[in-house]
Short mmCIF file of N, CA, C and O in Angstrom, two decimals:
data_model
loop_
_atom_site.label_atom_id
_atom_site.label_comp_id
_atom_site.label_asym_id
_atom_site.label_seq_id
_atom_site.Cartn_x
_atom_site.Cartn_y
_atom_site.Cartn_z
N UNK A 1 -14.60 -20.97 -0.63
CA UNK A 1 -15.33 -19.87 -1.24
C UNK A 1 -14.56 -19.40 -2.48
O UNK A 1 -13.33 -19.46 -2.42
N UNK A 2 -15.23 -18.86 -3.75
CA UNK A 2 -14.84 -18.73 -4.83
C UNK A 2 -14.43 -17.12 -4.77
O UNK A 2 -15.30 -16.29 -4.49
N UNK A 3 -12.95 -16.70 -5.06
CA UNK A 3 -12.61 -15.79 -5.36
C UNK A 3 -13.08 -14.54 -6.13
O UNK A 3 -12.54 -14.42 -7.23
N UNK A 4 -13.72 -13.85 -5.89
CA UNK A 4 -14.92 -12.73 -6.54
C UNK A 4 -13.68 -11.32 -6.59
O UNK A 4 -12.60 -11.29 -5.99
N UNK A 5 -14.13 -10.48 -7.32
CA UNK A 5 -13.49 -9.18 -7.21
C UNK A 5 -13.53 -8.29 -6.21
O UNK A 5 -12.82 -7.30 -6.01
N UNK A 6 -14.70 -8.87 -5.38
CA UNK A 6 -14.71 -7.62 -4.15
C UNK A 6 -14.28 -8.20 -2.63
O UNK A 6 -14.67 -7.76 -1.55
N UNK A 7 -13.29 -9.42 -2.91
CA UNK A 7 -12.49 -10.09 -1.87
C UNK A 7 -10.88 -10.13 -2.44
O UNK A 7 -10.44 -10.67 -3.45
N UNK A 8 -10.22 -9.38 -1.44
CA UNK A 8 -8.93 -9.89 -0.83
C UNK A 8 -8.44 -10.34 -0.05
O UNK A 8 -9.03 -10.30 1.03
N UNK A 9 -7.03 -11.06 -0.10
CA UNK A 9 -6.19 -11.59 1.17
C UNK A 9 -5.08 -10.90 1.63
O UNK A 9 -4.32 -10.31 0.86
N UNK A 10 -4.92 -10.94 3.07
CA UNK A 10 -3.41 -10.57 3.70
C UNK A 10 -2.61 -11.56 2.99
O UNK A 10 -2.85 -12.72 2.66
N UNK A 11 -1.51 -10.73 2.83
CA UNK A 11 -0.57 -11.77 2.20
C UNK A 11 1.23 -10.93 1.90
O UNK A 11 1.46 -9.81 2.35
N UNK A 12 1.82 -11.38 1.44
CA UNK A 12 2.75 -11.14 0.99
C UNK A 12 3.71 -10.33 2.51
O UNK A 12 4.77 -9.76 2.25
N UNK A 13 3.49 -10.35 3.19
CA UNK A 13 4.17 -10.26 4.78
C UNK A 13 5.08 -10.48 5.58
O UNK A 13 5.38 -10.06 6.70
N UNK A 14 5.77 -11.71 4.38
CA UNK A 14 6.43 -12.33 5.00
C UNK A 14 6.21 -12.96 6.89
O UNK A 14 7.07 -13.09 7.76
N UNK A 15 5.09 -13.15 6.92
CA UNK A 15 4.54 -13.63 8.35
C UNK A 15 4.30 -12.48 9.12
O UNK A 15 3.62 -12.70 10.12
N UNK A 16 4.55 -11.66 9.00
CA UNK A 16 4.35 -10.42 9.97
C UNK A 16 2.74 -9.87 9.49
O UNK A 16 2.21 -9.96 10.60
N UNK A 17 2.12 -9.58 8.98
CA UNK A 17 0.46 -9.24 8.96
C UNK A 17 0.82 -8.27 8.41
O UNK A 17 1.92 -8.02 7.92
N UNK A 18 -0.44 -7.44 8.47
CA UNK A 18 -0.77 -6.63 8.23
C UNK A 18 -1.57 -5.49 9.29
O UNK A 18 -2.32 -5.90 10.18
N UNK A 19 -1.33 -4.09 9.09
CA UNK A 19 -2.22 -3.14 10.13
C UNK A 19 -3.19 -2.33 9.31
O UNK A 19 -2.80 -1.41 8.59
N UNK A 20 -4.29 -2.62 9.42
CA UNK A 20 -5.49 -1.77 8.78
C UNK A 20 -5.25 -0.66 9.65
O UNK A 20 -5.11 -0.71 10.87
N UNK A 21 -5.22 0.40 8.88
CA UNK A 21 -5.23 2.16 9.22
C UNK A 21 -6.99 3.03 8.51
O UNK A 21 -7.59 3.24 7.45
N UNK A 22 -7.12 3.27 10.10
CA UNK A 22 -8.56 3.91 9.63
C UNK A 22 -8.32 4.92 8.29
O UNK A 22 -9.18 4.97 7.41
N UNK A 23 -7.02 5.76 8.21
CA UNK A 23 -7.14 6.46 7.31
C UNK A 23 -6.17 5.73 6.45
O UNK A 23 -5.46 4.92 7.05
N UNK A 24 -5.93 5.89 4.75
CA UNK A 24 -4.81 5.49 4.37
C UNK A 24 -3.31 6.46 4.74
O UNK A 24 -2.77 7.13 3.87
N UNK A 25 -2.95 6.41 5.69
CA UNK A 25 -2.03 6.89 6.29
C UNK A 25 -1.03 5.19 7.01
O UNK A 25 -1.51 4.15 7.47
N UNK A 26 0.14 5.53 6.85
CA UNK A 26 0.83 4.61 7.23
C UNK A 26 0.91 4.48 9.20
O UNK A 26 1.21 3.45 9.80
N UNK A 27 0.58 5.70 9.80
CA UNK A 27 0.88 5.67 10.72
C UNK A 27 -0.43 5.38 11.97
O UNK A 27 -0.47 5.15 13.18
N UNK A 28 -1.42 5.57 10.83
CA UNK A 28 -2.76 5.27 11.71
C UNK A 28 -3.22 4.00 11.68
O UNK A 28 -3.99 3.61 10.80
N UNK A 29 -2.85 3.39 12.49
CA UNK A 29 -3.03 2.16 12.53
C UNK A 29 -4.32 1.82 13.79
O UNK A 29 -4.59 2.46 14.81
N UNK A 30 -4.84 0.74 13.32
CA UNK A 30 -6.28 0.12 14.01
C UNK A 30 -6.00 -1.22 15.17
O UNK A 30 -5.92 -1.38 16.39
N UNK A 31 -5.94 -2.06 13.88
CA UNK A 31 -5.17 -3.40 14.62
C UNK A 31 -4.60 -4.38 12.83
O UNK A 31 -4.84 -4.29 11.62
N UNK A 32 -3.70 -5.32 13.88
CA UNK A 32 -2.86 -6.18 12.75
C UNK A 32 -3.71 -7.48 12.36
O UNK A 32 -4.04 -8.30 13.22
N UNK A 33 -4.01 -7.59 11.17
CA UNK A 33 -4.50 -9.50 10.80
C UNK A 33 -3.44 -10.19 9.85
O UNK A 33 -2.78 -9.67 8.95
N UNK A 34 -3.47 -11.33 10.23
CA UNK A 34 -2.26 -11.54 9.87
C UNK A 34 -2.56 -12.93 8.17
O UNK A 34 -3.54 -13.63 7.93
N UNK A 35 -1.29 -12.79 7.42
CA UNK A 35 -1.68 -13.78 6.15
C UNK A 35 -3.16 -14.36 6.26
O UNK A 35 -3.81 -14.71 7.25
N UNK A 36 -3.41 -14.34 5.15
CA UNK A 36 -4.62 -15.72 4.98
C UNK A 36 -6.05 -14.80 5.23
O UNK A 36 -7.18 -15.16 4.87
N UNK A 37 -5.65 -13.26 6.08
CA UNK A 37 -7.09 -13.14 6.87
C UNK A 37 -7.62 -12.49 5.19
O UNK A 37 -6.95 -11.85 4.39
N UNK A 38 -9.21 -13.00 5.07
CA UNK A 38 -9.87 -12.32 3.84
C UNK A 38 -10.25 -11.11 4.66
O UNK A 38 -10.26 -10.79 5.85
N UNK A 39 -10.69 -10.40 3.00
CA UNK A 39 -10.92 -8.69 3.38
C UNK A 39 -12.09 -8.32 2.31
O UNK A 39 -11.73 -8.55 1.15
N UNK A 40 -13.13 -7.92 2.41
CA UNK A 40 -14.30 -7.44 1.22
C UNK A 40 -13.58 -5.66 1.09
O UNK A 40 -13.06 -4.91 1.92
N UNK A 41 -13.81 -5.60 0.01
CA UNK A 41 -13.70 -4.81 -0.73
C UNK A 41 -14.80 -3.72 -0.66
O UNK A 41 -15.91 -4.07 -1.05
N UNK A 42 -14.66 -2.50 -0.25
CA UNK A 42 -15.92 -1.92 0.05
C UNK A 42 -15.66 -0.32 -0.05
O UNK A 42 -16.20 0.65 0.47
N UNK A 43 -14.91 -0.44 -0.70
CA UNK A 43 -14.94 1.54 -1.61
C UNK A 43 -13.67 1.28 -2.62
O UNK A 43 -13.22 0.14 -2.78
N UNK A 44 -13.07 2.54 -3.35
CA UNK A 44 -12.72 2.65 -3.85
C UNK A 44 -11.14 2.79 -3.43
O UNK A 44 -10.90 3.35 -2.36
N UNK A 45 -9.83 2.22 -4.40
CA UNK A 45 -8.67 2.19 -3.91
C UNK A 45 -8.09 3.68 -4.18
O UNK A 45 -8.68 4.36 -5.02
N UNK A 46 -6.90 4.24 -3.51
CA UNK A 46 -6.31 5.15 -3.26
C UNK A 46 -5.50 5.31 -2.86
O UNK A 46 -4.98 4.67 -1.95
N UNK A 47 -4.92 6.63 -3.62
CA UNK A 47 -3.44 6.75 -3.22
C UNK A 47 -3.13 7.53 -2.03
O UNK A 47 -4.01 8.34 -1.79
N UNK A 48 -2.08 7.54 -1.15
CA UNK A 48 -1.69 8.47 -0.04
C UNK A 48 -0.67 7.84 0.54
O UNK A 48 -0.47 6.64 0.41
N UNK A 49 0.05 8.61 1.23
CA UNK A 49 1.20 8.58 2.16
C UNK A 49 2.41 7.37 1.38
O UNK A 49 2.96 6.45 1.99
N UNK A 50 2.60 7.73 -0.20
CA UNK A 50 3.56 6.85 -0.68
C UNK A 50 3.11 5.69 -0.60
O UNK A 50 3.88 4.87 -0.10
N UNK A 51 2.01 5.28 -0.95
CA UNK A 51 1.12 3.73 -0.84
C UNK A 51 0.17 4.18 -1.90
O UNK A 51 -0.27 5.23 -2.36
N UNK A 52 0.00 2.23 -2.15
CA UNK A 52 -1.79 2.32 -3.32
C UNK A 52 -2.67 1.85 -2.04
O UNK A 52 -2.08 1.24 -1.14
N UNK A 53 -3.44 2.00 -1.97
CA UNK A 53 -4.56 1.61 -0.74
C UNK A 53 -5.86 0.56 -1.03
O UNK A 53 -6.52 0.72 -2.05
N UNK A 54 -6.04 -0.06 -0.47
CA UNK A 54 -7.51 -0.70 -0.79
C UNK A 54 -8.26 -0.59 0.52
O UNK A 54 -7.76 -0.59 1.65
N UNK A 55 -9.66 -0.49 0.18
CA UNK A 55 -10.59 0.35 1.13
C UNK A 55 -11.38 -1.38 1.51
O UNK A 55 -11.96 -2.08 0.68
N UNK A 56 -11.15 -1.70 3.03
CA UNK A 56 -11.67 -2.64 2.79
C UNK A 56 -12.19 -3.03 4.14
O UNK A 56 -11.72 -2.28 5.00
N UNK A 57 -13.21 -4.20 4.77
CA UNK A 57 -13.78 -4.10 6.00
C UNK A 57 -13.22 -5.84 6.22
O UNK A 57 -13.35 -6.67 5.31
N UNK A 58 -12.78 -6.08 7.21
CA UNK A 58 -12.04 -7.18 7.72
C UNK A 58 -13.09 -8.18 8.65
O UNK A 58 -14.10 -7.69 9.17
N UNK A 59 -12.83 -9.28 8.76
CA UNK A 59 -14.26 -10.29 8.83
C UNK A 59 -14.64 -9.78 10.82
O UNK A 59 -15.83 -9.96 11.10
N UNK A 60 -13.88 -9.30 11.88
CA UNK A 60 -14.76 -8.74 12.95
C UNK A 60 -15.03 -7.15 12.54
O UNK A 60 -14.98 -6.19 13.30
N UNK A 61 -15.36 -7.15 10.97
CA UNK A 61 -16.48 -5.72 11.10
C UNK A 61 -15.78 -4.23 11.03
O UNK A 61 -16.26 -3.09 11.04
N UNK A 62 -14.63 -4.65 10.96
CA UNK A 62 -13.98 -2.92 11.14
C UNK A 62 -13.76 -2.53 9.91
O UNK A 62 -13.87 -3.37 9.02
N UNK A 63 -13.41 -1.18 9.57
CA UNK A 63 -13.44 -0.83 8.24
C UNK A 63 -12.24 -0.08 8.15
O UNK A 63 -11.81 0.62 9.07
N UNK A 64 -11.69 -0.22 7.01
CA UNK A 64 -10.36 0.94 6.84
C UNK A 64 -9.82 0.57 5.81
O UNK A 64 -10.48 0.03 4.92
N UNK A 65 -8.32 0.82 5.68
CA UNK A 65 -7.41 0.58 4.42
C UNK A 65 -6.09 -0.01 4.81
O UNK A 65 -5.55 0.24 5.89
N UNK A 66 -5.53 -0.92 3.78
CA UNK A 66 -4.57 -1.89 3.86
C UNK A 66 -3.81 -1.53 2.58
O UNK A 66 -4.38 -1.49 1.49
N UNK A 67 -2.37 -1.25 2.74
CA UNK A 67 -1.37 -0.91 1.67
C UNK A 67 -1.48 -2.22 0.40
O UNK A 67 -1.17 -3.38 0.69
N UNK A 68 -1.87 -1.91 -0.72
CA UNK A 68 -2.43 -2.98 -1.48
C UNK A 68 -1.25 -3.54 -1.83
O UNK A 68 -1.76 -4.40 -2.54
N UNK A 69 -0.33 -3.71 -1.90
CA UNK A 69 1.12 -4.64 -1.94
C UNK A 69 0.84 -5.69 -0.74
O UNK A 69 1.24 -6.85 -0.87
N UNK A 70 0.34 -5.39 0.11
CA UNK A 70 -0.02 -6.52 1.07
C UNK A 70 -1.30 -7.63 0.99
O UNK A 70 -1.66 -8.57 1.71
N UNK A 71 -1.73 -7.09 -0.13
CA UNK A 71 -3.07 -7.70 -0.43
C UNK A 71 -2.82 -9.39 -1.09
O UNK A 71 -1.80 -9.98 -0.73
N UNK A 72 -3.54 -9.90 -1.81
CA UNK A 72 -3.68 -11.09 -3.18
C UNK A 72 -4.79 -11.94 -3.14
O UNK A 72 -5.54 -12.42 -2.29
N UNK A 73 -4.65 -11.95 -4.40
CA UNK A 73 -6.04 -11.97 -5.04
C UNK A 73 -7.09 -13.60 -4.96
O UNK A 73 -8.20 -13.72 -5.47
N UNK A 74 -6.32 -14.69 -4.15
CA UNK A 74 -6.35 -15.79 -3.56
C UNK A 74 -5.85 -16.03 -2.38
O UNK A 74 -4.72 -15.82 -1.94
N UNK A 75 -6.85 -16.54 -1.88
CA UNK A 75 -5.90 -17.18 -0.48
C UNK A 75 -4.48 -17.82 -0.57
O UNK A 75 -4.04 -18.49 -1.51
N UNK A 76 -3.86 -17.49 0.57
CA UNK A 76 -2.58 -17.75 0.52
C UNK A 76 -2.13 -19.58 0.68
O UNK A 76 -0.95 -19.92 0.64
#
């Protein structure tokens, strides 16, 4: 699939994943997906809790935010 603007990847993790937090809060965490998992893009990014955020819904359907340093812009 061709890389569009309103898709990101887990990445940069060093193998450990990532935890989507319903809120952009570092401590509210949902569940972890780990490198590689894509993410659509589905509001607007933001700042909070000493993080840039991207607002994004993960492929089983859940919705929230992922510290955008963890993101990239191609599959890994």
């Amino acid at each position: 699939m061709a890389a569009t603007a309103d898709t990101v990847w887990v990445g940069n993790t060093d193998g450990e994943g990532v935890f989507l937090r319903k809120t952009p809060v570092m401590a509210d965490r949902l569940s972890a997906y780990p490198d590689g998992t894509e993410l659509a893009i589905v509001g607007d990014d933001v700042d909070g809790d000493d993080q840039h955020w991207k607002h994004v819904k993960t492929p089983d359907g859940l919705e929230g935010y992922v510290p955008s340093v963890y993101t990239v812009d191609a599959p890994p």
